[in-house]
PDB file of C-alpha atoms in Angstrom:
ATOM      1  CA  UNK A   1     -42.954 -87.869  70.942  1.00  0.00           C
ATOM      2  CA  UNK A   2     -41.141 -91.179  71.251  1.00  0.00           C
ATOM      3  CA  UNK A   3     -39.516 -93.148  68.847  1.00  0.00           C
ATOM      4  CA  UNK A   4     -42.265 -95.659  68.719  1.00  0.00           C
ATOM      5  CA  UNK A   5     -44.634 -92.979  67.783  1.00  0.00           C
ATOM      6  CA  UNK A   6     -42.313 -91.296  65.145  1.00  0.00           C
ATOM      7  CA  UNK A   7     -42.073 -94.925  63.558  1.00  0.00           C
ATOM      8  CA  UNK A   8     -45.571 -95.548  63.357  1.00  0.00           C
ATOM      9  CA  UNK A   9     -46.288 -92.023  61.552  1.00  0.00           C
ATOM     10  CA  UNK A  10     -43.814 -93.293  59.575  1.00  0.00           C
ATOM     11  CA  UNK A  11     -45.354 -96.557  58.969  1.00  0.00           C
ATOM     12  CA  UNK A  12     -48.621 -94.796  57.660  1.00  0.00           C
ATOM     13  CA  UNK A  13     -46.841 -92.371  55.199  1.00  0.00           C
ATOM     14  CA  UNK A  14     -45.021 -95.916  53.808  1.00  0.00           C
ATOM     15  CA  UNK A  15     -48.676 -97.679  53.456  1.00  0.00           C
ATOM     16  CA  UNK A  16     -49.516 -94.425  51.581  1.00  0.00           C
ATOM     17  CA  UNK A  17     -46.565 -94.212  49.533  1.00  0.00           C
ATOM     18  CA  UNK A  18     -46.623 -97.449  48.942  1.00  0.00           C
ATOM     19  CA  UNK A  19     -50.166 -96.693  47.125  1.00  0.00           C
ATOM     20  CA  UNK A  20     -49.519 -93.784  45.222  1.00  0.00           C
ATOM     21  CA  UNK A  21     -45.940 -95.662  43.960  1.00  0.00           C
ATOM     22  CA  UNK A  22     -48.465 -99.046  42.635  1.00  0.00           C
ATOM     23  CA  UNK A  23     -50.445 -96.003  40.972  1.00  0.00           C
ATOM     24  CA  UNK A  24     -47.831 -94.724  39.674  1.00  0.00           C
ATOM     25  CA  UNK A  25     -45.816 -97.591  38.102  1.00  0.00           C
ATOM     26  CA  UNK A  26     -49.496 -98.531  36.628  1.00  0.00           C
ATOM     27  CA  UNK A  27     -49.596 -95.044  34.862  1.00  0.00           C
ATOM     28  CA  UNK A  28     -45.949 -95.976  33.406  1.00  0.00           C
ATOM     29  CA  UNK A  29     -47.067 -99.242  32.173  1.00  0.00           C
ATOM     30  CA  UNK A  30     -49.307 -97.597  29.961  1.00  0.00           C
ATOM     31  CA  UNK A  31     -47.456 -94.732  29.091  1.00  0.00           C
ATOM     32  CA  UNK A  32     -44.405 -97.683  27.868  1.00  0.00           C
ATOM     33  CA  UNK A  33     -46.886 -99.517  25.583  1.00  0.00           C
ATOM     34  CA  UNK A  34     -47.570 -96.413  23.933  1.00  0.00           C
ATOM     35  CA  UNK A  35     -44.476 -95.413  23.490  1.00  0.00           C
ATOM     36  CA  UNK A  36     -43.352 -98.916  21.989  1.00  0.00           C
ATOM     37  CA  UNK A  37     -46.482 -98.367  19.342  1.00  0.00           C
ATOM     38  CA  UNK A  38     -45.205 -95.207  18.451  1.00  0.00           C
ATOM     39  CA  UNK A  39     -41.592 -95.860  18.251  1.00  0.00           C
ATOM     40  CA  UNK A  40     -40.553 -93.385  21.022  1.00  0.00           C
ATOM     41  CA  UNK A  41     -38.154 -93.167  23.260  1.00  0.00           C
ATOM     42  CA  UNK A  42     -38.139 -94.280  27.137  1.00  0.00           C
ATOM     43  CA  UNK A  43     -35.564 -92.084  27.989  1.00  0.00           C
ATOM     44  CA  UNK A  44     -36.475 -88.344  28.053  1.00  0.00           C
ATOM     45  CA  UNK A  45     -34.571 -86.309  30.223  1.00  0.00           C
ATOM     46  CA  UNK A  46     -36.585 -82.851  29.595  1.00  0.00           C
ATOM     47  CA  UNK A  47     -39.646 -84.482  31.312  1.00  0.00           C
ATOM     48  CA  UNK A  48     -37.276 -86.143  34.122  1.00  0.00           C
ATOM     49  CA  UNK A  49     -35.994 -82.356  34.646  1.00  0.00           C
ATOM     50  CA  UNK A  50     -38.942 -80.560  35.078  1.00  0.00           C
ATOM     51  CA  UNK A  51     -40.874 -83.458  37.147  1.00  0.00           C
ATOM     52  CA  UNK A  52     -37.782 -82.628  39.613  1.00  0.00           C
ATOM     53  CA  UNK A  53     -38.236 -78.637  39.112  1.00  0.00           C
ATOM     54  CA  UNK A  54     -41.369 -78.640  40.045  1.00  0.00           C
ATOM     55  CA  UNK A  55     -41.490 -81.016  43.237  1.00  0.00           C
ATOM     56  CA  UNK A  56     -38.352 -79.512  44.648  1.00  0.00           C
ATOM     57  CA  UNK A  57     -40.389 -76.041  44.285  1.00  0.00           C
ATOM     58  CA  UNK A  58     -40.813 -74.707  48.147  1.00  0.00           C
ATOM     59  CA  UNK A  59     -38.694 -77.777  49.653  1.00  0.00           C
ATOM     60  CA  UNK A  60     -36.104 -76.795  52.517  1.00  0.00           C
ATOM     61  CA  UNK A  61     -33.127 -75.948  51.045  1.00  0.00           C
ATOM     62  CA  UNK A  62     -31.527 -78.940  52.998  1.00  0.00           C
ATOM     63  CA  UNK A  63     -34.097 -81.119  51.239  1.00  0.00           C
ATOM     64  CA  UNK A  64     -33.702 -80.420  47.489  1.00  0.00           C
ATOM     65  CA  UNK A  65     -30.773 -82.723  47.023  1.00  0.00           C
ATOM     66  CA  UNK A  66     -32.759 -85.783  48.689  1.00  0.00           C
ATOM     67  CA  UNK A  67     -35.842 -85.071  46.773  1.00  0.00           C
ATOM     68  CA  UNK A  68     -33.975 -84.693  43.010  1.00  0.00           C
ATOM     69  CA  UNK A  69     -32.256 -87.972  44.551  1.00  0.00           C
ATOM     70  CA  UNK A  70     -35.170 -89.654  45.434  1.00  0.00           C
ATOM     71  CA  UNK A  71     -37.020 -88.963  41.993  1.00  0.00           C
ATOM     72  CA  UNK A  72     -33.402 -89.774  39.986  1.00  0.00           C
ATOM     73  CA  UNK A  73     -34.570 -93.638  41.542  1.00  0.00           C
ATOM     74  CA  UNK A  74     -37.720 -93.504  40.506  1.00  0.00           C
ATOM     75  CA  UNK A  75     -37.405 -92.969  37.382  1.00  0.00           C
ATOM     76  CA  UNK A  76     -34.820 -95.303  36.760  1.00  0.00           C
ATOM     77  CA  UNK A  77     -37.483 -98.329  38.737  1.00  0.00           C
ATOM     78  CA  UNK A  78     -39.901 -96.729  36.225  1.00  0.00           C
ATOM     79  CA  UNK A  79     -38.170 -97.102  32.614  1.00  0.00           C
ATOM     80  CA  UNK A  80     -36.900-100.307  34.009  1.00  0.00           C
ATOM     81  CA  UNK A  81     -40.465-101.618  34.286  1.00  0.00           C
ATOM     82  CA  UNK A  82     -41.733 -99.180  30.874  1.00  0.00           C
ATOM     83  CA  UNK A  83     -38.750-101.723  29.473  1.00  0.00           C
ATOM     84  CA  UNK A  84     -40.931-104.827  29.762  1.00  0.00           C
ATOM     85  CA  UNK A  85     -43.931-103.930  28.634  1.00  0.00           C
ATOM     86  CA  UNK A  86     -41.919-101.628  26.093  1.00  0.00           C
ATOM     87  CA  UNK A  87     -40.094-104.640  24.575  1.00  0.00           C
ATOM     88  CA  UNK A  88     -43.253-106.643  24.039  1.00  0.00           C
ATOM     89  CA  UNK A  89     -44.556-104.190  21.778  1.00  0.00           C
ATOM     90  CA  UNK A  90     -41.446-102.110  20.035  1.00  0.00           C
ATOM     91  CA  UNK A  91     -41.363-102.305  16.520  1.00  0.00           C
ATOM     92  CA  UNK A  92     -38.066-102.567  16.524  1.00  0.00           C
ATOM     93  CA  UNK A  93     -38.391-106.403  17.961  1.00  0.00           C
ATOM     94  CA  UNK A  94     -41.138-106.734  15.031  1.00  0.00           C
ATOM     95  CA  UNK A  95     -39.054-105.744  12.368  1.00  0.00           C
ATOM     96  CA  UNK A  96     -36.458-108.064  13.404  1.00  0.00           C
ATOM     97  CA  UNK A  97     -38.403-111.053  13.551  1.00  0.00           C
ATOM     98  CA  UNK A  98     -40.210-110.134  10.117  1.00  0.00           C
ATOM     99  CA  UNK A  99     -36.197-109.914   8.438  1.00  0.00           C
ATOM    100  CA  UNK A 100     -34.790-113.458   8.734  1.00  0.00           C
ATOM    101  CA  UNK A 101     -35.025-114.768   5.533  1.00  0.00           C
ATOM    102  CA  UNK A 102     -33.715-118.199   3.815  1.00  0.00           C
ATOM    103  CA  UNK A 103     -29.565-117.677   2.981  1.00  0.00           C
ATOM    104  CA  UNK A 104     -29.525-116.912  -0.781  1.00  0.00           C
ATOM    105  CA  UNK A 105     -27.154-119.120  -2.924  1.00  0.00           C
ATOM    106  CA  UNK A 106     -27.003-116.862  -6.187  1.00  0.00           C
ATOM    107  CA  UNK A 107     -26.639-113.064  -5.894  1.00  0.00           C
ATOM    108  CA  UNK A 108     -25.979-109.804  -7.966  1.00  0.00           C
ATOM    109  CA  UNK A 109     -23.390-107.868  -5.695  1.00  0.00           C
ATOM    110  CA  UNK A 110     -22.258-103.781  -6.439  1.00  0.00           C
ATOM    111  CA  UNK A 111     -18.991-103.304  -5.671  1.00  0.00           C
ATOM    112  CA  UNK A 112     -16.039-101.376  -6.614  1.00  0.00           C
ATOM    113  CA  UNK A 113     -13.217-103.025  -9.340  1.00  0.00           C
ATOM    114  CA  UNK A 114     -10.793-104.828  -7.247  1.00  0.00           C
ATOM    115  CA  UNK A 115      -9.714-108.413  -6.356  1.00  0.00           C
ATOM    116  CA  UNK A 116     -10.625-108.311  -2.468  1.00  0.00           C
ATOM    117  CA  UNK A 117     -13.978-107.243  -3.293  1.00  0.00           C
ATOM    118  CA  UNK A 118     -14.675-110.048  -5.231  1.00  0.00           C
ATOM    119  CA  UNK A 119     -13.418-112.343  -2.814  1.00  0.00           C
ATOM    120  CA  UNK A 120     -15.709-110.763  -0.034  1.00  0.00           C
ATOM    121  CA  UNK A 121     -18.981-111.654  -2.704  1.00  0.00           C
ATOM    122  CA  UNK A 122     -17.674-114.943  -2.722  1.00  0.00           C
ATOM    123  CA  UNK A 123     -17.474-115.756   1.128  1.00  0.00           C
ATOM    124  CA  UNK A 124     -21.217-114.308   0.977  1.00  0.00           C
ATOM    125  CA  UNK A 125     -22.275-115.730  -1.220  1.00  0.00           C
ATOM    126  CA  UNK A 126     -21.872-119.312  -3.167  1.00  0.00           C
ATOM    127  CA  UNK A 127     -22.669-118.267  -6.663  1.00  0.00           C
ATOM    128  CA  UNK A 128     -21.794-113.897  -6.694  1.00  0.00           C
ATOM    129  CA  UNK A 129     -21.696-111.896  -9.809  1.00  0.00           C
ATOM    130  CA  UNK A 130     -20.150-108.860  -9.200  1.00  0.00           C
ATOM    131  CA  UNK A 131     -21.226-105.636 -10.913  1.00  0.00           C
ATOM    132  CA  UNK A 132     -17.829-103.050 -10.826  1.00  0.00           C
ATOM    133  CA  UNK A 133     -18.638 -99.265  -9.864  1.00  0.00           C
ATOM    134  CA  UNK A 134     -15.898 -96.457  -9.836  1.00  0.00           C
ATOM    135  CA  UNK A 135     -17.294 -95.159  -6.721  1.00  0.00           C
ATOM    136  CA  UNK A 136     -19.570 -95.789  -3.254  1.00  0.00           C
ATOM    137  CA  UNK A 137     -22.174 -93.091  -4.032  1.00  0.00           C
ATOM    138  CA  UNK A 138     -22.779 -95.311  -7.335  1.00  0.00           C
ATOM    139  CA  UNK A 139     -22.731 -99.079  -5.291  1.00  0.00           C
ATOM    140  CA  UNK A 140     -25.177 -97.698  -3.562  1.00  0.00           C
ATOM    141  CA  UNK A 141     -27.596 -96.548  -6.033  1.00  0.00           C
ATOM    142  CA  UNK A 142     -27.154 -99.742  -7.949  1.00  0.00           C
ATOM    143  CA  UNK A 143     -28.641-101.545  -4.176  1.00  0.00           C
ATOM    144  CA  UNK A 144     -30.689 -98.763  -3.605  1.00  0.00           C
ATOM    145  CA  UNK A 145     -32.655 -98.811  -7.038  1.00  0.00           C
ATOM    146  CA  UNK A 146     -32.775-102.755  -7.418  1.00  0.00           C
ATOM    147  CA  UNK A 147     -29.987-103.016  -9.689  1.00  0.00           C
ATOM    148  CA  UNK A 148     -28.243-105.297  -7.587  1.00  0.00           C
ATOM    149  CA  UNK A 149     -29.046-107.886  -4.783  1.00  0.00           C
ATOM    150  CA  UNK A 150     -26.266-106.687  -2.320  1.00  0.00           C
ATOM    151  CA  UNK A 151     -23.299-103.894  -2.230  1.00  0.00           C
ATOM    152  CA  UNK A 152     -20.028-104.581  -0.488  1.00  0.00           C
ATOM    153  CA  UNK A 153     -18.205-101.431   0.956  1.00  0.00           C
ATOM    154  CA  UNK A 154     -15.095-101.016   3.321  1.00  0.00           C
ATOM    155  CA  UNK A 155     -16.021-100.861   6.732  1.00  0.00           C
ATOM    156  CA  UNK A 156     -12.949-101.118   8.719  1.00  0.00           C
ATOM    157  CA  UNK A 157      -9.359-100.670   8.038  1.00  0.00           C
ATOM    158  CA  UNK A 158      -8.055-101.800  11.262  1.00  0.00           C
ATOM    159  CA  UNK A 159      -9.393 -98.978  14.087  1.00  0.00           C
ATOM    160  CA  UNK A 160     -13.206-100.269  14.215  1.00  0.00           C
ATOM    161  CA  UNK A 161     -16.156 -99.129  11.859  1.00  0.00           C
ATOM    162  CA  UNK A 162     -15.759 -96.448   9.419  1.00  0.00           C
ATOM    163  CA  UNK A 163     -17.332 -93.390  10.566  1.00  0.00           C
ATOM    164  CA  UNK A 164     -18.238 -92.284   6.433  1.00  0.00           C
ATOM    165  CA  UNK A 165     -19.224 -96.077   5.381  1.00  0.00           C
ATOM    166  CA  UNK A 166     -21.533 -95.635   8.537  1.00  0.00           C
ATOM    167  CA  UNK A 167     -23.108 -92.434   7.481  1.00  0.00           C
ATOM    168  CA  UNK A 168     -23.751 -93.943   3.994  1.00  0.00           C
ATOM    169  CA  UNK A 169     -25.399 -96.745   6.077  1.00  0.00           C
ATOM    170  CA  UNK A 170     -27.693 -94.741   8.152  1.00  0.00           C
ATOM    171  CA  UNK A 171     -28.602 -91.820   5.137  1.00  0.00           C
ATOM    172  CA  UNK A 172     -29.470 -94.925   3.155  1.00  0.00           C
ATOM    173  CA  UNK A 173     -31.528 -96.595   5.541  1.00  0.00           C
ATOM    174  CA  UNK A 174     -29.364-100.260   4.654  1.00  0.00           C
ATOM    175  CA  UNK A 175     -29.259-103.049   6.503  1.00  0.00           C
ATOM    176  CA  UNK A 176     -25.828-104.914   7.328  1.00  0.00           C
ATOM    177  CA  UNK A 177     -26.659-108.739   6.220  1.00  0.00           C
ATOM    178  CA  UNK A 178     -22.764-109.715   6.904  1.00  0.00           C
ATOM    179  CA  UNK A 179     -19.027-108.447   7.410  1.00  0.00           C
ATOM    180  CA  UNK A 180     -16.115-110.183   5.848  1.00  0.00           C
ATOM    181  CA  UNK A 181     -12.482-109.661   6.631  1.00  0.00           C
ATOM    182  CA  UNK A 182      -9.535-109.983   4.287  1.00  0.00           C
ATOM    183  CA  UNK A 183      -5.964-109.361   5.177  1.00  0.00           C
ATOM    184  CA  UNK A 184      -3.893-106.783   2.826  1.00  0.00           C
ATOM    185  CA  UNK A 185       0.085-106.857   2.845  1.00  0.00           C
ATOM    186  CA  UNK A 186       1.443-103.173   3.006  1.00  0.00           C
ATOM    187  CA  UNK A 187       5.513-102.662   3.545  1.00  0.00           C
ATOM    188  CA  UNK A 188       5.697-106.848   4.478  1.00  0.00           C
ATOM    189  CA  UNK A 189       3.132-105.755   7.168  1.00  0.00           C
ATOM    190  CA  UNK A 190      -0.248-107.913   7.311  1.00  0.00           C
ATOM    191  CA  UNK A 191      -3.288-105.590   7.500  1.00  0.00           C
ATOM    192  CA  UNK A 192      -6.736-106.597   8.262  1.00  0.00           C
ATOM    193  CA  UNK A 193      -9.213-104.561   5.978  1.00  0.00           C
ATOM    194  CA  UNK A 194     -13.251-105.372   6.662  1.00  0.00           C
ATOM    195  CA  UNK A 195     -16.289-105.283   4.598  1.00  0.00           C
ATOM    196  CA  UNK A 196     -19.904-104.865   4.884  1.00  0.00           C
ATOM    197  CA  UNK A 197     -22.209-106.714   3.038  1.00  0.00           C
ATOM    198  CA  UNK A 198     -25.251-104.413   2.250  1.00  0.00           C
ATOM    199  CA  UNK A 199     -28.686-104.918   1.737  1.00  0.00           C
ATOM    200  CA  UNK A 200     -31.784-101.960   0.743  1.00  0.00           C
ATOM    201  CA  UNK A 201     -34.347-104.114   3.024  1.00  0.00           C
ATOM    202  CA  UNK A 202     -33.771-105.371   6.643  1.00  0.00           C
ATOM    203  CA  UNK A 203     -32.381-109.053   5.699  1.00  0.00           C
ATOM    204  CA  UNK A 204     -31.135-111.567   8.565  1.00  0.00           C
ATOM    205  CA  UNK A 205     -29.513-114.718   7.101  1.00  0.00           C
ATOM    206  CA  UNK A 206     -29.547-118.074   9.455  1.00  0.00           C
ATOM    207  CA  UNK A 207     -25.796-118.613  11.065  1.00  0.00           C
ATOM    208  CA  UNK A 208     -25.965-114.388  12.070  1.00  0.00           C
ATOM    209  CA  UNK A 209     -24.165-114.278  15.062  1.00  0.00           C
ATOM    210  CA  UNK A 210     -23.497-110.401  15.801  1.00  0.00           C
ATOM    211  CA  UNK A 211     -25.605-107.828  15.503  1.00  0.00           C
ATOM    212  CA  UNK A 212     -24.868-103.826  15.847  1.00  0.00           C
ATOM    213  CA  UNK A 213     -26.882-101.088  16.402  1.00  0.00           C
ATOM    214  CA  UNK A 214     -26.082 -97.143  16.916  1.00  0.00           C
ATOM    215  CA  UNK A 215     -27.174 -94.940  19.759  1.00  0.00           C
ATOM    216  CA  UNK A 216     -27.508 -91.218  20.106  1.00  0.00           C
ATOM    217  CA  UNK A 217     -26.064 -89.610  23.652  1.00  0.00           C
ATOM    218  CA  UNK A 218     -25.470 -86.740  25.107  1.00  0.00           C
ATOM    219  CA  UNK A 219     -22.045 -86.207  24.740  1.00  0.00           C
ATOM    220  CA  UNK A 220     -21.320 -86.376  28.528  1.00  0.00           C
ATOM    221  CA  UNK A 221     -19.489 -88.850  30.708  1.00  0.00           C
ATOM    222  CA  UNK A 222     -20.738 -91.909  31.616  1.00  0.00           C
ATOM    223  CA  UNK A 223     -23.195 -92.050  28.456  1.00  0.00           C
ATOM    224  CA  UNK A 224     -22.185 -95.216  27.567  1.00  0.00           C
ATOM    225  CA  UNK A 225     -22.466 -97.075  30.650  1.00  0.00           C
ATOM    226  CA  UNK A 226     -26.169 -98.046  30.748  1.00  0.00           C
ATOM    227  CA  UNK A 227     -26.088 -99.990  27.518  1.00  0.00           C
ATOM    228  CA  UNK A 228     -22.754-101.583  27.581  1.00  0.00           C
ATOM    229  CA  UNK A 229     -23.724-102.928  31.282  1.00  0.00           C
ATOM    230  CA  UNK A 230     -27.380-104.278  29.981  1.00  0.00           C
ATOM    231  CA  UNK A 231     -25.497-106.136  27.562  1.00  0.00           C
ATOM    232  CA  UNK A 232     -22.998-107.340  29.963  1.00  0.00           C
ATOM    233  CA  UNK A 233     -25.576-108.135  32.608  1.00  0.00           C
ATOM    234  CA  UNK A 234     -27.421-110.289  29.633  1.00  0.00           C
ATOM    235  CA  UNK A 235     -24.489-112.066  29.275  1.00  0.00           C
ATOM    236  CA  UNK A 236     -23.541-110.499  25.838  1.00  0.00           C
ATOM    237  CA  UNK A 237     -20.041-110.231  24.861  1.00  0.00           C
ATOM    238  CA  UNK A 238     -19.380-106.753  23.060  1.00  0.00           C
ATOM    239  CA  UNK A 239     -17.421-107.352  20.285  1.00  0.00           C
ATOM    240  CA  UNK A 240     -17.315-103.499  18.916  1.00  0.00           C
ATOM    241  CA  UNK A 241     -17.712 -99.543  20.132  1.00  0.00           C
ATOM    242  CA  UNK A 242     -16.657 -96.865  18.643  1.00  0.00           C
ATOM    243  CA  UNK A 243     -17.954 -93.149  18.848  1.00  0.00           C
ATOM    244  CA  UNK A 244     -18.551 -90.437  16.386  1.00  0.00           C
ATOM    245  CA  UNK A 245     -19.393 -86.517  16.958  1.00  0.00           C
ATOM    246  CA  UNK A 246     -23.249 -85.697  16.230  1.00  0.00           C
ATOM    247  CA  UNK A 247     -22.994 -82.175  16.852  1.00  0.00           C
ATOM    248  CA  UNK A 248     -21.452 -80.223  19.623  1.00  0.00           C
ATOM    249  CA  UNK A 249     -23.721 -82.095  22.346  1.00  0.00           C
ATOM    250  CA  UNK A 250     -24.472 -85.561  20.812  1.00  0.00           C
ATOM    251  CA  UNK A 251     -22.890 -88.337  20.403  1.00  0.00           C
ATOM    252  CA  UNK A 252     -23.377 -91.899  17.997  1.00  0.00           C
ATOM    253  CA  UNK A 253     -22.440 -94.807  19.365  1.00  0.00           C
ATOM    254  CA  UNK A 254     -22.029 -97.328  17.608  1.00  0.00           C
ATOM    255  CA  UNK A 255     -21.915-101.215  19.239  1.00  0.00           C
ATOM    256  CA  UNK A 256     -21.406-104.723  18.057  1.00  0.00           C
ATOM    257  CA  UNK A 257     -22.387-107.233  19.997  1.00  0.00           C
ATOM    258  CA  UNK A 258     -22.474-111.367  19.950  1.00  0.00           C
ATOM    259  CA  UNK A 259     -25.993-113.125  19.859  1.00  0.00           C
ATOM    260  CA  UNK A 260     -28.900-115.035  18.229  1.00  0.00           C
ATOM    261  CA  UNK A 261     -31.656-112.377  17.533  1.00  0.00           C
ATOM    262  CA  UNK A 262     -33.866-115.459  17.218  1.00  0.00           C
ATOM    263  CA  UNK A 263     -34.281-115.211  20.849  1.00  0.00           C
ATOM    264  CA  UNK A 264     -36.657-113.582  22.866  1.00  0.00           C
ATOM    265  CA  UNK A 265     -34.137-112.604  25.118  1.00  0.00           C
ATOM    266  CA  UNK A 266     -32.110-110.988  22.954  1.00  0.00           C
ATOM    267  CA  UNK A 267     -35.472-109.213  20.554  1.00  0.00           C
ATOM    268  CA  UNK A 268     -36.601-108.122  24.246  1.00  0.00           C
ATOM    269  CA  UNK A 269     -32.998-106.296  24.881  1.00  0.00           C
ATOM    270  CA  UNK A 270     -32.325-104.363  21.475  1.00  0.00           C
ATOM    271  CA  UNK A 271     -36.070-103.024  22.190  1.00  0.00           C
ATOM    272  CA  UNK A 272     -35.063-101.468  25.427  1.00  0.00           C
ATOM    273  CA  UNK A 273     -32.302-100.103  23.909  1.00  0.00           C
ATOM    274  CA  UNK A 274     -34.210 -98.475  21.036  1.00  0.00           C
ATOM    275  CA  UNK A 275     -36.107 -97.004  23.828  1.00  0.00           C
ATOM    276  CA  UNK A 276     -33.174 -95.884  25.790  1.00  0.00           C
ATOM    277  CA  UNK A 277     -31.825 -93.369  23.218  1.00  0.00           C
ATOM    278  CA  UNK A 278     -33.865 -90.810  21.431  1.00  0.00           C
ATOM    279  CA  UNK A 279     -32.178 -91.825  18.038  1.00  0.00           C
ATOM    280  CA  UNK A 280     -31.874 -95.309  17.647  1.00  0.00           C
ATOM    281  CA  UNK A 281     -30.764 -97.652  14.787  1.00  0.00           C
ATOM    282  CA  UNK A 282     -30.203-101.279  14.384  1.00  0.00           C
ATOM    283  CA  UNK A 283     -27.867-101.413  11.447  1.00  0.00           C
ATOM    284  CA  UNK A 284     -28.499-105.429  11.259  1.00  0.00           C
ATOM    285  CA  UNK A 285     -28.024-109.243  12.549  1.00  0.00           C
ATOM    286  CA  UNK A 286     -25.132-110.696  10.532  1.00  0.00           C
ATOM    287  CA  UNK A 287     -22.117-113.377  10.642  1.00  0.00           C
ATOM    288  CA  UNK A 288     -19.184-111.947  10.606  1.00  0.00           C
ATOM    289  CA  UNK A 289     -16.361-114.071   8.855  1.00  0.00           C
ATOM    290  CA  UNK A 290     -13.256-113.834   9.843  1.00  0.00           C
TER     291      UNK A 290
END
């Protein structure tokens, strides 16, 4: 058989292909709106594992790698298009929208007794009275129960978000409405402590100009790479990442990032990242003051 022959055999298993991939993709459409209703995930691996298990079944040995290869970039063309229709109808995009609210002028503010916390309910807000606690556990109840508007708690003493302040964030289900930096002198040393403003409902307040969310990963390398280069290729400076232990096999990851969550854009991008990781939390949209 020539050349020319072999090509044109080929040509016909392409058309054919070609077919079954448009039928395909179609299926994956409508698996990624469902998914977005439901809040799920994009990314499972399981699935991806045993699609590749069972094709590979009875392949030349010479062939598995090419096949597992050859599925590896279909699935990645098929979460990538999932990702569109995904991010139309997360809930996570929803939510967002549905928290901007109007700044607030006058709030009540939990907090524990001390001189830089009051300042921090200050920058946040114009008129802040400040309700003292001896401890977080009781800040947060005071927020949690309705006691107070807002809670402030330290979030960063200089080496990136507080793993513990975190977990209080995330066990509580808060929402991060702004950060606030003040600068402590220890041994004629200046040192930059930060704080989170807290909120018991998903608030966004106009001037927000960061947002962070947290990702579980498997704790392998390379995890990070996929959503550290979407933000990068949407032109999103990452201002934050730090990573905590979830286990022996998981990892949190936890990202800040510059941007208007106003835009579509952005809305569109956070969704596909909710639907990249199989635990996924946007702590907030907030300004952070410097």
């Amino acid at each position: 058989m020539t050349i020319d022959e072999l090509r044109k055999k080929i040509d016909e298993k392409d058309d054919a292909l070609s077919e079954l991939f448009a039928e395909r993709m179609a299926l994956c459409k409508e698996i990624g709106k469902i998914k977005a209703e439901e809040n799920k995930a994009i990314n499972v691996s399981e699935r991806e594992n045993e699609i590749i298990v069972r094709v590979a079944k009875n392949k030349p040995e010479e062939l598995i790698k090419y096949v597992a290869l050859f599925y590896r970039n279909m699935f990645s063309l098929s979460k990538a298009y999932q990702s569109e229709f995904y991010a139309e109808n997360a809930l996570v995009g929803k939510k967002i929208s549905e928290s901007v609210k109007k700044n607030v002028v006058s709030a009540t503010v939990a907090a524990r007794a001390g001189a830089e916390e009051r300042a921090v309910a200050s920058s946040a807000f114009p008129v802040a009275v400040v309700t003292e606690f001896k401890n977080d556990d009781g800040i947060v109840k005071a927020v949690k129960s309705g006691l107070c508007d807002f809670a402030v708690l330290p979030c960063d003493e200089g080496d990136g978000f507080m793993s513990d302040t975190l977990e209080k964030i995330i066990e509580n289900d808060l929402s991060v409405v702004g950060v606030v930096d003040c600068e402590r002198s220890s041994d004629g040393k200046a040192q930059k402590i930060g704080y989170a403003v807290l909120a018991a409902t998903p608030t966004i307040f106009a001037g927000a100009d960061r947002a962070a969310v947290v990702l579980e990963m498997k704790n392998v390398a390379g995890s990070l790479l996929l959503p550290v280069s979407r933000l990068a290729g949407a032109g999103l400076n990452v201002t934050q990442i730090k990573t905590f232990a979830d286990g022996r096999f998981k990892t949190l990851a936890f990202i800040e990032f510059e941007c208007d969550v106003t835009q579509t854009e952005t809305l569109n991008l956070i969704a596909e990242l909710s639907g990249s990781s199989e635990k996924f939390r946007f702590l907030g949209a907030y300004k952070h003051t410097l």
